[in-house]
Every structure is written in structure tokens, then in C-alpha cells.
GROMACS .gro file of C-alpha atoms in nm:
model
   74
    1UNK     CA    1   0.000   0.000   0.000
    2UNK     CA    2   0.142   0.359  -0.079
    3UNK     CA    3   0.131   0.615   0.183
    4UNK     CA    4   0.173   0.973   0.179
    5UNK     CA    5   0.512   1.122   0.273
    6UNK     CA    6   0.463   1.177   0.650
    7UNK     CA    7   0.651   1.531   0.630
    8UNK     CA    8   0.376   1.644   0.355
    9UNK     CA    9   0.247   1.962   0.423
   10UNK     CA   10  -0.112   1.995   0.416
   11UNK     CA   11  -0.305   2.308   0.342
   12UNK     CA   12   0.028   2.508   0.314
   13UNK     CA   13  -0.130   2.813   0.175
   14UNK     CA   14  -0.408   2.820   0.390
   15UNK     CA   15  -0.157   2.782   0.683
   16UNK     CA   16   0.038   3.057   0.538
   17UNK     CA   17  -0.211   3.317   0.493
   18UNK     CA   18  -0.368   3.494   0.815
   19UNK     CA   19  -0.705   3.534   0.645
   20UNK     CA   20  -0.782   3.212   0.766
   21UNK     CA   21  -0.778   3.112   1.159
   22UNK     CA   22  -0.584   2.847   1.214
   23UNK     CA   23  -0.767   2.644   1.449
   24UNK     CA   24  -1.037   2.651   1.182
   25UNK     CA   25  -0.701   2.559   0.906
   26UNK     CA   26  -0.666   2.280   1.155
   27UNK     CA   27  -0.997   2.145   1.133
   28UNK     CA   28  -1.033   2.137   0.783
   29UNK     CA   29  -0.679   1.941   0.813
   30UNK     CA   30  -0.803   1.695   1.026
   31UNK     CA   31  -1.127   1.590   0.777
   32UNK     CA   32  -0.877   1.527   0.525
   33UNK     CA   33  -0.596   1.328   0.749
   34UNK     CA   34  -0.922   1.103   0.854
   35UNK     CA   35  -0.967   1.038   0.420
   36UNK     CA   36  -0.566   0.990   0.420
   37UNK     CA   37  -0.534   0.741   0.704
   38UNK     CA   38  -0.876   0.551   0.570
   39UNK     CA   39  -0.717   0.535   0.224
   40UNK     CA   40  -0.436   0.380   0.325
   41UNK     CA   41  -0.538   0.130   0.561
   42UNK     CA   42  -0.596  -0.080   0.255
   43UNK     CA   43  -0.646  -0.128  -0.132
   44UNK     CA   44  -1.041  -0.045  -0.138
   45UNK     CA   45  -1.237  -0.245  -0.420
   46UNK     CA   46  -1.588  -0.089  -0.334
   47UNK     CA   47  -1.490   0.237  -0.495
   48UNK     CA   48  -1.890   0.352  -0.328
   49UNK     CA   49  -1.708   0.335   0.003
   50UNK     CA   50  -1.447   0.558  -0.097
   51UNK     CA   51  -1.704   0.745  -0.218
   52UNK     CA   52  -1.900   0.794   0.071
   53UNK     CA   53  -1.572   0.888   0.277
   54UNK     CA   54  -1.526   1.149   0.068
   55UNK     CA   55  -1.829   1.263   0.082
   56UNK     CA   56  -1.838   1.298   0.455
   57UNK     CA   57  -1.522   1.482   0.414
   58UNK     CA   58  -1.668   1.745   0.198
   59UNK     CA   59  -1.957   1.775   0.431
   60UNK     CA   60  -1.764   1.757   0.759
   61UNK     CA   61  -1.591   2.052   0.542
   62UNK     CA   62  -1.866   2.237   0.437
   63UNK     CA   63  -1.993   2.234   0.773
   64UNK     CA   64  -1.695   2.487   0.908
   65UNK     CA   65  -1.821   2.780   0.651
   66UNK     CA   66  -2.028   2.894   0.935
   67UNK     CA   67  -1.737   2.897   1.150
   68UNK     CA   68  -1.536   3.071   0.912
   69UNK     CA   69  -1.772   3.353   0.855
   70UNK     CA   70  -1.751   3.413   1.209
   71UNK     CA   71  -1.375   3.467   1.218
   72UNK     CA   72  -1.388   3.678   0.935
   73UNK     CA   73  -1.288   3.410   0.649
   74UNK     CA   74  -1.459   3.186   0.403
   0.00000   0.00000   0.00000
């Protein structure tokens, strides 16, 4: 199974630019680590269960925009 360089920088713009708060940076990070670390437990044949994790990620994602507008970001 291939895995993702463990130094890999995620969100490095994002982390880079003060528009957005990092805690919030950090939580968008964290929906996508959880896809990562579920992709490469294994080789996944039921491409609808990828599917669905994705899915949940973009949701779990889209659920912060609230949050963001709060701090002043989007």
C-alpha cells in the first residue's frame, strides 16, 4: 500500500495566509488526514465506500463555513 510522505504539508497556503484562523485551518486538516489514514489502511475495491468517505469529508468541510464567517474568512 502507498502512503503519503509523513513530512507532507497539508493546506500550506491556507496555513500561510492569516485570512484564515488556524484552528479553523486545523480542522479542515483533520477531515482530510481522517480520508488519508482511511485510504491507506488498505487497497479499497468498493470504490462507493471511498465514495461515501469522501463525501463525509466534503460535508464535515462544508460544515466549518459557518465557523469561518464568524472569524472573518470563508
Amino acid at each position: 500500500m502507498k502512503k503519503l510522505n509523513p513530512d507532507f504539508m497539508y493546506l500550506k497556503d491556507m496555513y500561510n495566509d492569516d485570512y484564515y484562523p488556524r484552528f479553523l485551518v486545523d480542522k479542515v486538516k483533520d477531515c482530510i488526514v481522517e480520508v488519508v489514514e482511511f485510504l491507506e489502511k488498505e487497497e479499497y475495491e468498493d470504490l462507493e465506500e471511498v465514495q461515501e468517505k469522501l463525501d463525509e469529508m466534503t460535508e464535515k468541510i462544508n460544515d466549518l463555513q459557518e465557523e469561518f464567517d464568524e472569524n472573518d474568512s470563508e
